[in-house]
Amino acid sequence: MTTTHTRLATAGASLVLAAGALAAGTSTAGAAPIAPSCDGNQYTVTSVVTAKSAATICQWGNGDLEYRGVARSSGNTLCIPVSGVFEQENGSGRYYYVAYNNGYKYSVFDGLGLSIVGPDGLLISSEDAI
């Protein structure tokens, strides 16, 4: 996996999960303000909790990364491989992590929040960490 410098653009749109965009199973996560946990043989790289969702980036022993997301209102979960890691260009020295599922792009911005971009390239949601 290559680290790339990418300009970070933020959007003020609130998170609205499209039906089917985040539907890989269900959980009883409810509205608890916690991020998904990693497995016992993984460690947590970063986690973010927003008003309507939460996500964790987990790392396996071989270095592979995994996105674990949950919609806090429905408990719907998504667990997919991370495709890329990019350095934020806001001077923080932090990274963001990108994962793809059925054409949707899920991004976790360390310390900032989450965003989802649809298959058409349009921003579906963006929400700041709480």
PDB file of C-alpha atoms in Angstrom:
ATOM      1  CA  MET A   1       0.000   0.000   0.000  1.00  0.00           C
ATOM      2  CA  THR A   2       1.384   3.394  -0.996  1.00  0.00           C
ATOM      3  CA  THR A   3       1.015   6.574   1.023  1.00  0.00           C
ATOM      4  CA  THR A   4      -0.013   9.456  -1.207  1.00  0.00           C
ATOM      5  CA  HIS A   5      -0.355  13.162  -0.478  1.00  0.00           C
ATOM      6  CA  THR A   6      -3.899  14.181  -1.391  1.00  0.00           C
ATOM      7  CA  ARG A   7      -5.607  17.524  -0.839  1.00  0.00           C
ATOM      8  CA  LEU A   8      -8.328  17.177   1.785  1.00  0.00           C
ATOM      9  CA  ALA A   9     -11.607  18.806   0.822  1.00  0.00           C
ATOM     10  CA  THR A  10     -14.301  19.012   3.456  1.00  0.00           C
ATOM     11  CA  ALA A  11     -18.003  19.316   2.919  1.00  0.00           C
ATOM     12  CA  GLY A  12     -20.615  20.468   5.379  1.00  0.00           C
ATOM     13  CA  ALA A  13     -23.294  18.025   4.274  1.00  0.00           C
ATOM     14  CA  SER A  14     -24.755  15.898   7.020  1.00  0.00           C
ATOM     15  CA  LEU A  15     -24.555  12.138   6.879  1.00  0.00           C
ATOM     16  CA  VAL A  16     -27.402  10.492   5.072  1.00  0.00           C
ATOM     17  CA  LEU A  17     -26.846   6.813   4.423  1.00  0.00           C
ATOM     18  CA  ALA A  18     -28.396   5.736   1.169  1.00  0.00           C
ATOM     19  CA  ALA A  19     -30.414   2.570   1.326  1.00  0.00           C
ATOM     20  CA  GLY A  20     -28.108  -0.231   0.351  1.00  0.00           C
ATOM     21  CA  ALA A  21     -24.951   1.856   0.685  1.00  0.00           C
ATOM     22  CA  LEU A  22     -24.251   0.463   4.120  1.00  0.00           C
ATOM     23  CA  ALA A  23     -25.900  -2.923   4.255  1.00  0.00           C
ATOM     24  CA  ALA A  24     -23.603  -5.848   4.824  1.00  0.00           C
ATOM     25  CA  GLY A  25     -25.305  -7.179   7.923  1.00  0.00           C
ATOM     26  CA  THR A  26     -26.959  -6.044  11.106  1.00  0.00           C
ATOM     27  CA  SER A  27     -25.861  -5.467  14.630  1.00  0.00           C
ATOM     28  CA  THR A  28     -27.378  -4.349  17.901  1.00  0.00           C
ATOM     29  CA  ALA A  29     -25.071  -1.341  18.050  1.00  0.00           C
ATOM     30  CA  GLY A  30     -28.029   1.040  18.396  1.00  0.00           C
ATOM     31  CA  ALA A  31     -27.133   4.625  19.184  1.00  0.00           C
ATOM     32  CA  ALA A  32     -24.251   3.949  21.560  1.00  0.00           C
ATOM     33  CA  PRO A  33     -21.435   6.460  20.941  1.00  0.00           C
ATOM     34  CA  ILE A  34     -18.745   3.833  20.376  1.00  0.00           C
ATOM     35  CA  ALA A  35     -16.851   2.705  17.304  1.00  0.00           C
ATOM     36  CA  PRO A  36     -16.772  -0.925  16.130  1.00  0.00           C
ATOM     37  CA  SER A  37     -14.141  -3.127  17.779  1.00  0.00           C
ATOM     38  CA  CYS A  38     -11.327  -4.950  16.022  1.00  0.00           C
ATOM     39  CA  ASP A  39     -10.873  -8.706  16.361  1.00  0.00           C
ATOM     40  CA  GLY A  40      -8.546 -10.044  19.047  1.00  0.00           C
ATOM     41  CA  ASN A  41      -5.780 -10.690  16.501  1.00  0.00           C
ATOM     42  CA  GLN A  42      -5.989  -7.133  15.087  1.00  0.00           C
ATOM     43  CA  TYR A  43      -5.168  -3.768  16.526  1.00  0.00           C
ATOM     44  CA  THR A  44      -6.979  -0.455  16.173  1.00  0.00           C
ATOM     45  CA  VAL A  45      -5.280   2.071  13.884  1.00  0.00           C
ATOM     46  CA  THR A  46      -7.925   4.786  14.325  1.00  0.00           C
ATOM     47  CA  SER A  47     -11.605   5.144  15.184  1.00  0.00           C
ATOM     48  CA  VAL A  48     -14.118   7.906  14.641  1.00  0.00           C
ATOM     49  CA  VAL A  49     -17.629   8.418  15.984  1.00  0.00           C
ATOM     50  CA  THR A  50     -20.035  10.883  14.379  1.00  0.00           C
ATOM     51  CA  ALA A  51     -23.622  11.801  15.206  1.00  0.00           C
ATOM     52  CA  LYS A  52     -25.015   9.093  12.923  1.00  0.00           C
ATOM     53  CA  SER A  53     -22.227   6.595  12.320  1.00  0.00           C
ATOM     54  CA  ALA A  54     -18.964   5.190  13.582  1.00  0.00           C
ATOM     55  CA  ALA A  55     -15.973   3.480  11.977  1.00  0.00           C
ATOM     56  CA  THR A  56     -12.744   1.801  12.968  1.00  0.00           C
ATOM     57  CA  ILE A  57      -9.689   0.981  10.889  1.00  0.00           C
ATOM     58  CA  CYS A  58      -8.212  -2.340  12.050  1.00  0.00           C
ATOM     59  CA  GLN A  59      -4.841  -3.799  11.096  1.00  0.00           C
ATOM     60  CA  TRP A  60      -4.013  -7.481  10.727  1.00  0.00           C
ATOM     61  CA  GLY A  61      -0.601  -8.881  11.666  1.00  0.00           C
ATOM     62  CA  ASN A  62       0.438  -8.941   8.001  1.00  0.00           C
ATOM     63  CA  GLY A  63      -0.217  -5.187   7.689  1.00  0.00           C
ATOM     64  CA  ASP A  64      -3.535  -5.408   5.813  1.00  0.00           C
ATOM     65  CA  LEU A  65      -6.115  -2.847   6.898  1.00  0.00           C
ATOM     66  CA  GLU A  66      -9.864  -3.277   7.302  1.00  0.00           C
ATOM     67  CA  TYR A  67     -12.699  -0.725   7.502  1.00  0.00           C
ATOM     68  CA  ARG A  68     -15.433  -1.516  10.025  1.00  0.00           C
ATOM     69  CA  GLY A  69     -18.391   0.839   9.938  1.00  0.00           C
ATOM     70  CA  VAL A  70     -21.776   1.017  11.627  1.00  0.00           C
ATOM     71  CA  ALA A  71     -24.841   3.200  11.084  1.00  0.00           C
ATOM     72  CA  ARG A  72     -25.734   4.103  14.668  1.00  0.00           C
ATOM     73  CA  SER A  73     -29.475   4.520  13.981  1.00  0.00           C
ATOM     74  CA  SER A  74     -30.030   1.133  12.316  1.00  0.00           C
ATOM     75  CA  GLY A  75     -27.060  -0.908  13.515  1.00  0.00           C
ATOM     76  CA  ASN A  76     -26.233  -1.869   9.893  1.00  0.00           C
ATOM     77  CA  THR A  77     -22.563  -2.779   9.631  1.00  0.00           C
ATOM     78  CA  LEU A  78     -19.955  -2.948   6.901  1.00  0.00           C
ATOM     79  CA  CYS A  79     -16.581  -4.698   7.056  1.00  0.00           C
ATOM     80  CA  ILE A  80     -14.362  -4.302   3.955  1.00  0.00           C
ATOM     81  CA  PRO A  81     -10.649  -4.102   3.085  1.00  0.00           C
ATOM     82  CA  VAL A  82      -8.969  -0.686   3.021  1.00  0.00           C
ATOM     83  CA  SER A  83      -7.767   0.156  -0.498  1.00  0.00           C
ATOM     84  CA  GLY A  84      -5.535   3.121   0.268  1.00  0.00           C
ATOM     85  CA  VAL A  85      -3.955   5.261   2.952  1.00  0.00           C
ATOM     86  CA  PHE A  86      -3.337   8.953   2.230  1.00  0.00           C
ATOM     87  CA  GLU A  87      -1.747  11.766   4.194  1.00  0.00           C
ATOM     88  CA  GLN A  88      -4.069  14.657   4.978  1.00  0.00           C
ATOM     89  CA  GLU A  89      -2.772  17.969   3.613  1.00  0.00           C
ATOM     90  CA  ASN A  90      -4.074  20.030   6.514  1.00  0.00           C
ATOM     91  CA  GLY A  91      -0.704  20.025   8.267  1.00  0.00           C
ATOM     92  CA  SER A  92      -1.845  17.603  10.974  1.00  0.00           C
ATOM     93  CA  GLY A  93       0.446  14.744   9.941  1.00  0.00           C
ATOM     94  CA  ARG A  94      -2.609  12.466  10.135  1.00  0.00           C
ATOM     95  CA  TYR A  95      -3.926  10.078   7.514  1.00  0.00           C
ATOM     96  CA  TYR A  96      -7.201   9.083   5.946  1.00  0.00           C
ATOM     97  CA  TYR A  97      -8.233   5.595   4.917  1.00  0.00           C
ATOM     98  CA  VAL A  98     -10.313   4.672   1.870  1.00  0.00           C
ATOM     99  CA  ALA A  99     -12.372   1.531   1.280  1.00  0.00           C
ATOM    100  CA  TYR A 100     -14.742   0.650  -1.585  1.00  0.00           C
ATOM    101  CA  ASN A 101     -17.955  -1.380  -1.583  1.00  0.00           C
ATOM    102  CA  ASN A 102     -20.277  -1.755  -4.601  1.00  0.00           C
ATOM    103  CA  GLY A 103     -18.982   1.475  -6.117  1.00  0.00           C
ATOM    104  CA  TYR A 104     -19.276   3.477  -2.876  1.00  0.00           C
ATOM    105  CA  LYS A 105     -16.149   5.094  -1.457  1.00  0.00           C
ATOM    106  CA  TYR A 106     -15.903   5.179   2.350  1.00  0.00           C
ATOM    107  CA  SER A 107     -13.267   7.479   3.854  1.00  0.00           C
ATOM    108  CA  VAL A 108     -12.227   7.681   7.500  1.00  0.00           C
ATOM    109  CA  PHE A 109     -10.328  10.881   8.296  1.00  0.00           C
ATOM    110  CA  ASP A 110      -8.237  10.358  11.435  1.00  0.00           C
ATOM    111  CA  GLY A 111      -9.435  12.850  14.035  1.00  0.00           C
ATOM    112  CA  LEU A 112     -11.891  14.555  11.656  1.00  0.00           C
ATOM    113  CA  GLY A 113     -14.801  12.368  10.533  1.00  0.00           C
ATOM    114  CA  LEU A 114     -16.258  10.184   7.794  1.00  0.00           C
ATOM    115  CA  SER A 115     -17.440  10.617   4.219  1.00  0.00           C
ATOM    116  CA  ILE A 116     -19.228   8.480   1.651  1.00  0.00           C
ATOM    117  CA  VAL A 117     -19.069   9.132  -2.095  1.00  0.00           C
ATOM    118  CA  GLY A 118     -21.476   7.371  -4.455  1.00  0.00           C
ATOM    119  CA  PRO A 119     -20.600   5.430  -7.602  1.00  0.00           C
ATOM    120  CA  ASP A 120     -21.386   8.568  -9.627  1.00  0.00           C
ATOM    121  CA  GLY A 121     -18.658  10.494  -7.765  1.00  0.00           C
ATOM    122  CA  LEU A 122     -21.115  12.698  -5.870  1.00  0.00           C
ATOM    123  CA  LEU A 123     -20.794  13.212  -2.125  1.00  0.00           C
ATOM    124  CA  ILE A 124     -23.526  11.268  -0.316  1.00  0.00           C
ATOM    125  CA  SER A 125     -22.468  12.181   3.188  1.00  0.00           C
ATOM    126  CA  SER A 126     -19.849  13.912   5.251  1.00  0.00           C
ATOM    127  CA  GLU A 127     -19.931  14.186   9.007  1.00  0.00           C
ATOM    128  CA  ASP A 128     -17.523  15.548  11.581  1.00  0.00           C
ATOM    129  CA  ALA A 129     -16.316  13.476  14.511  1.00  0.00           C
ATOM    130  CA  ILE A 130     -17.979  14.176  17.846  1.00  0.00           C
TER     131      ILE A 130
END
